[in-house]
Amino acid sequence: KSLEGGCLCTAVRYRVTGAPLMSGICHCRSCRKASGAPAVAWVTFEHKNFQLLSGTPRTFESTAGVFRTFCATCGTPLTYANDGSPATVDITTISLDEPELFPPTREGWLEHRLSWEAVDPARERFLKNASN
């Protein structure tokens, strides 16, 4: 299956194919600052299944080896990639044209969660990232 997405102003458009590897919400400080939101929903795909269709997103190295892309015109956060997992790319769920297809199944970095933000007890939960 092929899915498309992009930024608010439509300057950047992308396509992903194949099944996602995971879908989750990140509460870390870095994601919160990069998005201007209390948490960010991500869907992870194999990097080889991600294709830019139009536009050129800006890249920002938010921490050593972590690269985030966003639209330079409207500021929409689009992707997250890190040197520790070069075969995958995380896509902001909300930038997909059909975000309802990917409800989050886990929440990570709960140790950074804002005290007033609710956590869904039905989701798998991690104090740090999803691997611990």
Short mmCIF file of C-alpha atoms in Angstrom, two decimals:
data_model
loop_
_atom_site.label_atom_id
_atom_site.label_comp_id
_atom_site.label_asym_id
_atom_site.label_seq_id
_atom_site.Cartn_x
_atom_site.Cartn_y
_atom_site.Cartn_z
CA LYS A 1 0.00 0.00 0.00
CA SER A 2 1.14 3.51 -0.80
CA LEU A 3 0.39 6.49 1.44
CA GLU A 4 1.16 10.15 1.01
CA GLY A 5 1.65 13.08 3.30
CA GLY A 6 3.24 16.47 3.56
CA CYS A 7 3.36 19.81 5.27
CA LEU A 8 0.65 22.37 6.00
CA CYS A 9 1.46 24.63 3.05
CA THR A 10 1.92 21.64 0.66
CA ALA A 11 5.44 22.73 -0.39
CA VAL A 12 6.79 19.34 0.73
CA ARG A 13 5.06 16.09 -0.22
CA TYR A 14 6.20 12.51 0.35
CA ARG A 15 5.10 8.91 -0.18
CA VAL A 16 5.63 5.83 1.98
CA THR A 17 5.01 2.22 1.02
CA GLY A 18 4.85 -0.99 2.96
CA ALA A 19 3.71 -1.69 6.48
CA PRO A 20 4.86 0.49 9.36
CA LEU A 21 7.30 -1.01 11.85
CA MET A 22 5.67 0.76 14.80
CA SER A 23 3.52 3.69 15.82
CA GLY A 24 4.00 5.60 19.05
CA ILE A 25 3.99 8.83 20.99
CA CYS A 26 7.20 10.45 22.20
CA HIS A 27 7.24 12.70 25.27
CA CYS A 28 10.95 13.60 25.20
CA ARG A 29 12.02 17.22 25.61
CA SER A 30 13.64 17.29 22.17
CA CYS A 31 10.45 16.20 20.36
CA ARG A 32 8.37 18.63 22.40
CA LYS A 33 10.65 21.55 21.54
CA ALA A 34 10.95 20.58 17.86
CA SER A 35 7.17 20.38 17.47
CA GLY A 36 5.95 23.03 19.90
CA ALA A 37 3.56 20.40 21.28
CA PRO A 38 3.33 18.39 24.53
CA ALA A 39 4.18 15.15 22.65
CA VAL A 40 4.64 13.89 19.10
CA ALA A 41 3.05 10.89 17.40
CA TRP A 42 5.41 9.01 15.09
CA VAL A 43 5.08 6.16 12.59
CA THR A 44 8.26 4.26 11.74
CA PHE A 45 8.90 2.88 8.26
CA GLU A 46 11.87 1.33 6.52
CA HIS A 47 13.86 4.24 5.09
CA LYS A 48 13.96 2.60 1.65
CA ASN A 49 10.15 2.93 1.56
CA PHE A 50 10.18 6.73 2.00
CA GLN A 51 10.25 8.96 -1.08
CA LEU A 52 10.10 12.73 -1.42
CA LEU A 53 7.64 13.72 -4.14
CA SER A 54 8.09 17.49 -4.10
CA GLY A 55 9.91 20.18 -2.21
CA THR A 56 13.08 20.05 -0.18
CA PRO A 57 12.66 19.94 3.57
CA ARG A 58 15.22 21.60 5.82
CA THR A 59 17.30 19.32 8.03
CA PHE A 60 18.25 20.10 11.60
CA GLU A 61 20.62 18.01 13.72
CA SER A 62 18.83 18.32 17.06
CA THR A 63 21.40 16.22 18.95
CA ALA A 64 24.52 14.42 17.74
CA GLY A 65 23.45 11.90 15.09
CA VAL A 66 19.74 12.84 15.21
CA PHE A 67 18.32 14.54 12.12
CA ARG A 68 14.87 16.11 11.95
CA THR A 69 13.31 17.52 8.79
CA PHE A 70 10.69 20.20 8.51
CA CYS A 71 9.17 22.48 5.89
CA ALA A 72 11.22 25.67 5.65
CA THR A 73 8.11 27.60 4.58
CA CYS A 74 5.46 26.62 7.13
CA GLY A 75 7.55 24.84 9.79
CA THR A 76 5.68 21.52 9.81
CA PRO A 77 7.86 18.79 11.41
CA LEU A 78 8.12 15.85 9.00
CA THR A 79 10.73 13.21 9.82
CA TYR A 80 13.21 11.98 12.41
CA ALA A 81 16.22 9.83 11.60
CA ASN A 82 19.22 8.84 13.67
CA ASP A 83 22.61 7.35 12.93
CA GLY A 84 21.87 4.46 15.31
CA SER A 85 19.06 3.19 13.07
CA PRO A 86 19.95 4.12 9.46
CA ALA A 87 17.45 1.65 7.95
CA THR A 88 14.41 3.42 9.44
CA VAL A 89 12.73 6.80 9.35
CA ASP A 90 10.09 8.12 11.73
CA ILE A 91 7.36 10.21 10.12
CA THR A 92 5.15 12.57 12.09
CA THR A 93 1.82 10.78 12.09
CA ILE A 94 -0.12 14.00 11.66
CA SER A 95 1.76 14.91 8.47
CA LEU A 96 0.27 11.84 6.77
CA ASP A 97 -2.87 12.45 4.71
CA GLU A 98 -4.58 9.63 6.63
CA PRO A 99 -3.23 9.78 10.20
CA GLU A 100 -6.22 7.82 11.53
CA LEU A 101 -4.71 4.69 9.96
CA PHE A 102 -1.90 4.68 12.55
CA PRO A 103 -3.15 4.89 16.13
CA PRO A 104 -0.20 4.80 18.54
CA THR A 105 0.40 1.53 20.35
CA ARG A 106 3.16 2.73 22.69
CA GLU A 107 4.40 5.82 24.52
CA GLY A 108 8.05 6.57 25.16
CA TRP A 109 10.13 8.90 27.31
CA LEU A 110 7.43 9.09 29.96
CA GLU A 111 10.07 10.34 32.41
CA HIS A 112 9.95 13.60 30.39
CA ARG A 113 6.14 13.75 30.18
CA LEU A 114 4.46 16.94 31.33
CA SER A 115 2.58 16.34 34.56
CA TRP A 116 -0.73 17.57 33.10
CA GLU A 117 -0.61 15.33 30.04
CA ALA A 118 -2.72 12.17 30.15
CA VAL A 119 -1.27 8.77 29.29
CA ASP A 120 -3.40 6.04 27.77
CA PRO A 121 -3.11 2.96 30.03
CA ALA A 122 -3.96 0.71 27.07
CA ARG A 123 -0.67 1.58 25.36
CA GLU A 124 2.67 -0.05 26.03
CA ARG A 125 4.68 2.46 28.11
CA PHE A 126 8.41 3.17 28.52
CA LEU A 127 10.18 5.56 30.90
CA LYS A 128 12.81 6.20 28.25
CA ASN A 129 12.71 5.02 24.66
CA ALA A 130 10.81 1.99 23.43
CA SER A 131 13.76 -0.35 23.87
CA ASN A 132 13.90 -0.16 27.68
#
